[in-house]
Short mmCIF file of C-alpha atoms and ligand atoms in Angstrom, two decimals:
data_model
loop_
_atom_site.label_atom_id
_atom_site.label_comp_id
_atom_site.label_asym_id
_atom_site.label_seq_id
_atom_site.Cartn_x
_atom_site.Cartn_y
_atom_site.Cartn_z
CA MET A 11 185.53 -33.07 -22.25
CA ASN A 12 184.97 -32.74 -26.01
CA LYS A 13 181.75 -31.03 -26.92
CA ARG A 14 178.99 -33.16 -28.43
CA ASP A 15 176.47 -32.20 -31.13
CA LEU A 16 173.15 -33.66 -32.28
CA LEU A 17 173.23 -33.34 -36.07
CA ASN A 18 171.75 -36.77 -36.84
CA PHE A 19 171.37 -40.20 -35.24
CA ARG A 20 175.04 -41.02 -35.80
CA ASP A 21 175.74 -38.65 -32.88
CA LEU A 22 173.76 -40.82 -30.44
CA SER A 23 174.37 -44.32 -29.16
CA ARG A 24 171.54 -46.75 -28.47
CA GLU A 25 172.19 -46.37 -24.71
CA GLU A 26 172.13 -42.58 -24.92
CA MET A 27 168.76 -42.71 -26.69
CA VAL A 28 167.33 -44.86 -23.91
CA ARG A 29 168.67 -42.43 -21.30
CA ILE A 30 167.23 -39.45 -23.17
CA PHE A 31 163.79 -41.10 -23.11
CA ALA A 32 164.11 -41.76 -19.37
CA LEU A 33 165.32 -38.24 -18.62
CA ALA A 34 162.54 -36.73 -20.79
CA THR A 35 159.97 -38.80 -18.86
CA GLY A 36 161.37 -37.52 -15.55
CA LEU A 37 161.39 -33.91 -16.76
CA LYS A 38 157.84 -34.26 -18.09
CA ARG A 39 156.66 -35.40 -14.69
CA LYS A 40 158.43 -32.51 -12.94
CA GLN A 41 156.94 -30.01 -15.39
CA ARG A 42 153.42 -31.40 -14.95
CA GLN A 43 153.76 -31.32 -11.16
CA GLU A 44 155.12 -27.77 -11.39
CA ILE A 45 158.32 -28.82 -9.60
CA PRO A 46 161.20 -26.50 -10.56
CA HIS A 47 164.09 -28.26 -12.33
CA PRO A 48 166.70 -25.57 -13.11
CA LEU A 49 169.31 -27.96 -14.51
CA LEU A 50 170.60 -25.35 -16.97
CA ALA A 51 170.45 -22.27 -14.73
CA ARG A 52 171.90 -19.16 -16.41
CA LYS A 53 172.69 -21.06 -19.64
CA CYS A 54 171.91 -19.34 -22.92
CA LEU A 55 170.64 -20.96 -26.13
CA ALA A 56 170.90 -19.25 -29.54
CA MET A 57 168.25 -20.40 -32.03
CA ILE A 58 168.95 -19.80 -35.72
CA PHE A 59 165.89 -20.35 -37.91
CA GLU A 60 166.13 -19.95 -41.69
CA LYS A 61 162.70 -21.58 -42.18
CA PRO A 62 159.34 -21.08 -40.43
CA SER A 63 158.48 -23.02 -37.25
CA LEU A 64 155.88 -23.25 -34.52
CA ARG A 65 156.66 -26.41 -32.55
CA THR A 66 160.46 -26.43 -32.74
CA ARG A 67 160.90 -22.77 -31.91
CA VAL A 68 158.43 -22.69 -29.02
CA THR A 69 159.53 -25.98 -27.47
CA PHE A 70 163.24 -25.10 -27.49
CA GLU A 71 162.56 -21.61 -26.13
CA ALA A 72 160.03 -22.68 -23.46
CA GLY A 73 162.19 -25.71 -22.61
CA MET A 74 165.28 -23.58 -21.96
CA VAL A 75 163.29 -21.20 -19.75
CA GLN A 76 161.84 -24.16 -17.77
CA LEU A 77 165.41 -25.40 -17.23
CA GLY A 78 166.38 -22.04 -15.72
CA GLY A 79 168.12 -20.66 -18.80
CA HIS A 80 167.37 -18.20 -21.56
CA ALA A 81 166.93 -18.43 -25.34
CA VAL A 82 167.65 -15.90 -28.11
CA PHE A 83 165.68 -16.31 -31.35
CA LEU A 84 167.44 -15.31 -34.58
CA GLY A 85 165.21 -15.32 -37.67
CA PRO A 86 166.28 -15.39 -41.32
CA ASN A 87 166.53 -11.59 -41.64
CA GLU A 88 168.89 -11.21 -38.71
CA VAL A 89 171.67 -13.68 -39.39
CA GLN A 90 171.44 -14.21 -43.16
CA LEU A 91 173.76 -17.22 -43.09
CA GLY A 92 176.09 -17.24 -46.08
CA VAL A 93 175.01 -13.74 -47.14
CA ARG A 94 175.89 -11.41 -44.28
CA GLU A 95 178.57 -13.76 -42.99
CA THR A 96 179.68 -17.37 -43.37
CA PRO A 97 178.11 -20.11 -41.23
CA ALA A 98 181.61 -20.70 -39.76
CA ASP A 99 182.06 -17.07 -38.64
CA CYS A 100 178.53 -17.01 -37.23
CA ALA A 101 179.24 -20.19 -35.22
CA ARG A 102 182.56 -18.84 -33.94
CA SER A 103 181.00 -15.58 -32.77
CA LEU A 104 178.01 -17.24 -31.11
CA SER A 105 180.33 -19.65 -29.28
CA ARG A 106 181.90 -16.68 -27.46
CA TRP A 107 178.51 -15.66 -25.99
CA VAL A 108 176.17 -18.63 -25.63
CA ASP A 109 176.32 -22.20 -24.31
CA LEU A 110 174.29 -23.98 -27.00
CA ILE A 111 173.11 -23.39 -30.58
CA THR A 112 170.11 -24.84 -32.46
CA VAL A 113 169.93 -24.44 -36.23
CA ARG A 114 167.02 -24.89 -38.67
CA THR A 115 168.43 -24.50 -42.16
CA PHE A 116 168.19 -25.89 -45.70
CA SER A 117 171.35 -27.86 -46.30
CA GLN A 118 172.78 -30.41 -43.88
CA SER A 119 176.25 -29.15 -44.86
CA THR A 120 175.49 -25.65 -43.49
CA LEU A 121 174.58 -27.28 -40.17
CA GLU A 122 177.74 -29.41 -40.26
CA GLU A 123 179.90 -26.38 -41.06
CA MET A 124 178.44 -24.54 -38.08
CA ALA A 125 179.02 -27.51 -35.78
CA ALA A 126 182.61 -27.88 -37.00
CA HIS A 127 183.39 -24.26 -36.11
CA ALA A 128 181.33 -23.89 -32.93
CA SER A 129 183.05 -24.64 -29.63
CA VAL A 130 179.62 -25.22 -28.03
CA PRO A 131 177.14 -28.03 -28.87
CA VAL A 132 174.97 -27.60 -31.98
CA ILE A 133 171.51 -29.20 -32.37
CA ASN A 134 169.75 -29.94 -35.67
CA ALA A 135 166.35 -28.21 -35.56
CA LEU A 136 165.53 -29.57 -39.08
CA THR A 137 167.33 -29.53 -42.40
CA ASP A 138 166.19 -30.62 -45.89
CA LEU A 139 167.82 -33.98 -45.07
CA SER A 140 166.84 -34.78 -41.49
CA HIS A 141 164.82 -33.97 -38.35
CA PRO A 142 166.18 -36.07 -35.47
CA CYS A 143 164.50 -34.10 -32.62
CA GLN A 144 161.09 -34.91 -34.09
CA VAL A 145 161.84 -38.65 -34.34
CA LEU A 146 163.14 -38.75 -30.75
CA ALA A 147 159.88 -37.13 -29.57
CA ASP A 148 157.92 -39.59 -31.74
CA CYS A 149 159.73 -42.55 -30.16
CA LEU A 150 158.95 -41.31 -26.64
CA THR A 151 155.29 -40.95 -27.69
CA LEU A 152 155.27 -44.51 -29.05
CA ILE A 153 156.78 -45.80 -25.79
CA GLU A 154 154.01 -44.03 -23.86
CA HIS A 155 151.26 -45.49 -26.05
CA LYS A 156 152.68 -48.96 -26.74
CA GLY A 157 154.72 -49.65 -23.59
CA GLU A 158 157.98 -50.24 -25.48
CA LEU A 159 159.50 -49.86 -28.95
CA LYS A 160 160.58 -53.48 -29.23
CA GLY A 161 158.95 -55.26 -32.17
CA LEU A 162 156.97 -52.26 -33.44
CA LYS A 163 156.42 -51.65 -37.15
CA VAL A 164 156.25 -47.97 -38.16
CA ALA A 165 154.79 -47.38 -41.65
CA PHE A 166 155.25 -44.02 -43.34
CA VAL A 167 153.00 -43.04 -46.25
CA GLY A 168 153.97 -40.10 -48.46
CA ASP A 169 157.15 -38.26 -49.44
CA GLY A 170 160.58 -39.83 -48.91
CA ASN A 171 161.69 -36.68 -47.10
CA ASN A 172 163.67 -35.50 -44.05
CA MET A 173 161.29 -37.29 -41.65
CA VAL A 174 161.79 -40.58 -43.50
CA HIS A 175 165.57 -40.20 -43.45
CA SER A 176 165.61 -39.66 -39.70
CA TRP A 177 163.30 -42.64 -39.15
CA MET A 178 165.63 -44.82 -41.26
CA GLU A 179 168.66 -43.65 -39.29
CA ALA A 180 166.81 -44.23 -36.00
CA ALA A 181 165.83 -47.74 -37.14
CA GLU A 182 169.55 -48.68 -37.16
CA LYS A 183 169.58 -48.23 -33.39
CA LEU A 184 166.05 -49.10 -32.29
CA PRO A 185 164.33 -52.49 -32.12
CA ILE A 186 161.68 -51.42 -34.67
CA SER A 187 161.05 -52.05 -38.36
CA PHE A 188 160.30 -49.16 -40.69
CA ALA A 189 158.42 -49.24 -44.00
CA VAL A 190 157.83 -46.32 -46.35
CA ALA A 191 155.37 -46.17 -49.26
CA CYS A 192 155.97 -43.32 -51.69
CA PRO A 193 155.13 -42.56 -55.34
CA LYS A 194 157.75 -43.23 -58.04
CA GLY A 195 160.26 -40.40 -58.15
CA TYR A 196 159.73 -39.45 -54.49
CA GLU A 197 161.76 -42.22 -52.83
CA PRO A 198 164.10 -41.40 -49.92
CA ASN A 199 167.82 -40.71 -50.37
CA ARG A 200 169.46 -43.96 -51.55
CA GLU A 201 172.71 -43.39 -49.67
CA ILE A 202 170.91 -42.98 -46.33
CA GLU A 203 168.75 -46.03 -47.05
CA GLU A 204 171.74 -48.22 -47.96
CA GLN A 205 173.82 -47.03 -45.00
CA ALA A 206 170.96 -47.71 -42.60
CA ARG A 207 170.47 -51.22 -44.07
CA LYS A 208 174.18 -51.90 -43.83
CA ASP A 209 174.08 -50.90 -40.17
CA GLY A 210 171.29 -53.36 -39.45
CA ALA A 211 168.08 -51.34 -39.88
CA ARG A 212 165.01 -53.33 -40.94
CA ILE A 213 163.67 -51.10 -43.72
CA THR A 214 161.19 -51.55 -46.59
CA VAL A 215 160.88 -48.98 -49.38
CA THR A 216 157.89 -49.64 -51.64
CA HIS A 217 155.38 -47.94 -53.94
CA SER A 218 152.57 -50.02 -52.42
CA VAL A 219 150.71 -48.42 -49.52
CA GLU A 220 149.18 -51.78 -48.67
CA GLU A 221 152.57 -53.47 -48.44
CA ALA A 222 153.93 -50.77 -46.13
CA VAL A 223 150.89 -50.44 -43.87
CA THR A 224 149.85 -54.08 -43.45
CA GLY A 225 150.66 -55.17 -39.89
CA ALA A 226 151.81 -51.68 -38.85
CA ASP A 227 151.60 -50.51 -35.23
CA ALA A 228 151.92 -46.87 -36.30
CA VAL A 229 150.91 -45.16 -39.54
CA TYR A 230 152.90 -41.96 -40.03
CA THR A 231 152.56 -39.19 -42.57
CA ASP A 232 153.91 -35.71 -43.30
CA VAL A 233 153.24 -32.92 -45.81
CA TRP A 234 153.67 -33.70 -49.51
CA ALA A 235 155.60 -30.46 -50.15
CA SER A 236 158.16 -29.64 -47.47
CA MET A 237 159.37 -26.16 -46.60
CA GLY A 238 161.31 -24.87 -49.60
CA GLN A 239 159.25 -26.96 -52.09
CA GLU A 240 156.14 -24.76 -52.06
CA GLU A 241 156.30 -24.05 -55.81
CA GLU A 242 155.99 -27.81 -56.48
CA THR A 243 152.75 -28.10 -54.48
CA ALA A 244 150.35 -28.48 -57.46
CA LYS A 245 152.58 -31.07 -59.14
CA ARG A 246 152.97 -33.00 -55.89
CA ILE A 247 149.23 -33.02 -55.13
CA LYS A 248 148.82 -34.92 -58.43
CA ALA A 249 151.78 -37.24 -57.87
CA PHE A 250 150.75 -38.17 -54.32
CA ARG A 251 147.13 -39.06 -55.12
CA GLY A 252 146.70 -42.54 -53.62
CA TYR A 253 149.20 -41.79 -50.81
CA GLN A 254 146.73 -40.14 -48.43
CA VAL A 255 146.28 -41.49 -44.91
CA ASN A 256 142.51 -41.95 -44.78
CA GLU A 257 140.18 -44.43 -43.06
CA ARG A 258 140.75 -47.05 -45.79
CA VAL A 259 144.54 -46.90 -45.28
CA VAL A 260 144.30 -46.92 -41.47
CA ALA A 261 142.14 -50.06 -41.71
CA MET A 262 145.09 -51.87 -43.41
CA ALA A 263 147.16 -51.49 -40.21
CA LYS A 264 146.75 -53.41 -36.94
CA LYS A 265 143.43 -52.77 -35.18
CA ASP A 266 145.13 -50.91 -32.33
CA ALA A 267 147.52 -48.94 -34.58
CA VAL A 268 148.19 -45.30 -33.82
CA VAL A 269 148.25 -42.54 -36.46
CA MET A 270 151.15 -40.11 -36.31
CA HIS A 271 151.92 -36.77 -37.95
CA CYS A 272 154.80 -34.42 -37.15
CA LEU A 273 152.60 -31.37 -37.97
CA PRO A 274 151.82 -28.96 -39.52
CA ALA A 275 149.13 -31.01 -41.33
CA HIS A 276 147.32 -30.29 -44.56
CA ARG A 277 143.87 -31.80 -44.12
CA GLY A 278 142.54 -33.25 -47.37
CA GLN A 279 146.06 -33.79 -48.74
CA GLU A 280 148.36 -36.23 -46.88
CA ILE A 281 145.71 -36.92 -44.19
CA THR A 282 141.94 -36.58 -43.92
CA HIS A 283 140.31 -34.39 -41.32
CA GLU A 284 138.51 -37.46 -39.91
CA VAL A 285 141.74 -39.43 -39.36
CA LEU A 286 143.63 -36.47 -37.89
CA GLU A 287 140.78 -35.86 -35.45
CA GLY A 288 140.11 -39.58 -34.90
CA SER A 289 140.69 -41.54 -31.70
CA GLN A 290 143.77 -43.34 -33.11
CA CYS A 291 145.67 -40.12 -33.86
CA ILE A 292 148.41 -39.10 -31.39
CA ALA A 293 149.81 -36.10 -33.30
CA PHE A 294 149.35 -33.66 -30.41
CA ASP A 295 151.02 -36.04 -27.95
CA GLN A 296 153.97 -36.06 -30.37
CA ALA A 297 153.93 -32.24 -30.41
CA GLU A 298 153.85 -32.14 -26.58
CA ASN A 299 156.81 -34.49 -26.33
CA ARG A 300 158.99 -32.22 -28.47
CA LEU A 301 159.24 -30.07 -25.33
CA HIS A 302 160.27 -32.84 -22.94
CA VAL A 303 162.66 -34.65 -25.30
CA GLN A 304 164.44 -31.47 -26.33
CA LYS A 305 164.87 -30.47 -22.67
CA ALA A 306 166.51 -33.87 -22.12
CA ILE A 307 168.73 -33.37 -25.21
CA MET A 308 169.89 -29.96 -23.97
CA VAL A 309 170.64 -31.33 -20.49
CA TRP A 310 172.52 -34.30 -22.00
CA LEU A 311 174.64 -32.00 -24.20
CA LEU A 312 175.48 -29.50 -21.46
CA ARG A 313 175.71 -31.68 -18.35
CA SER A 314 176.17 -35.28 -19.57
CA PHE A 315 174.39 -38.23 -17.96
CA LYS A 316 177.34 -39.01 -15.70
CA ASP A 317 176.94 -35.67 -14.02
CA LEU A 318 173.20 -36.36 -13.61
CA ASP A 319 173.70 -39.72 -11.91
CA ASP A 320 174.16 -37.74 -8.68
CA ASP A 321 170.73 -36.15 -9.20
CA PRO A 322 168.49 -39.18 -8.83
CA TRP A 323 165.37 -37.03 -8.35
CA ILE A 324 165.45 -36.12 -12.02
CA THR A 325 164.62 -39.56 -13.35
CA THR A 326 162.26 -40.58 -10.58
N1 CP B 30 157.14 -30.65 -36.48
C1 CP B 30 157.82 -29.49 -36.52
O1 CP B 30 159.04 -29.47 -36.56
O2 CP B 30 157.04 -28.38 -36.50
P1 CP B 30 157.51 -26.88 -36.79
O3 CP B 30 157.92 -26.82 -38.23
O4 CP B 30 156.30 -26.04 -36.50
O5 CP B 30 158.66 -26.55 -35.90
N1 NVA B 31 158.97 -32.44 -44.08
C1 NVA B 31 158.51 -31.27 -43.39
C2 NVA B 31 158.64 -31.45 -41.92
C3 NVA B 31 158.08 -30.30 -41.11
C4 NVA B 31 158.22 -30.54 -39.64
C5 NVA B 31 159.30 -30.06 -43.87
O1 NVA B 31 160.53 -30.16 -43.96
O2 NVA B 31 158.70 -29.02 -44.14
#
């Protein structure tokens, strides 16, 4: 069987997404009931991180241990991709020792180069362009809170960044509509937007917060300056004034709307303390589901669903 990767939503079919949500739900139940589920016994995951992380690092590492395997963390000073050796050579070496690789890096092309040269599956743990694992966890969280994804409107307020790109790519495959409100000059990547539209995604890109948020079932935001853009922080704080998720903005959405944030959050910038701590906010449910969804992704990549059909206990 050819190896599979998860570099962006193009690597997943609609059916596979549905099965990942079901498997993640089953694994979450097993974990909460403290029932062992060593589906990846003795497997080893290498985790390359060129940027900081709390959630992604801990959830992949803890997830692999819960599945009976082991994880090796490699920070920026150890590997030095492109400096000490090429991403291709790094991928080829790692493939001789481990079963799976996750990569958090700057450029999507570094990730793609590693996947092209690795003989084991490679997972995108965030790039400047995309963050599919986060959006898969977000979708599971929405299913838990809203019953199903069908017909939901997700409104994103803030920077047209990696989170927005992954939401637009996911919207091609999911029965949701997605609207983003961002200041002029901070719109999402046009190519990704056009491709997603061409593939059937229902997407709105606007400068009006009211237009994006009206009728929304979920109001989503993320930092104004992403990792790697720290020196632009002061400039961005000015540019994004008016794009904060506060009580006035939440009131534009449906009464029962949820508020979402991928975290880390900057209170007083993209979101107020009151909204982040408010009863509508589900940010920590999203963070929890990173663990369960990524466990399902790793099982899917290493065992395939077909193999799991003989293990009915896992989805029940
Ligand atoms: N949301 C998320 O990816 O968090 P970390 O940067 O802490 O991994
Ligand atoms: N847009 C943010 C997401 C962090 C999870 C960043 O790239 O820093």
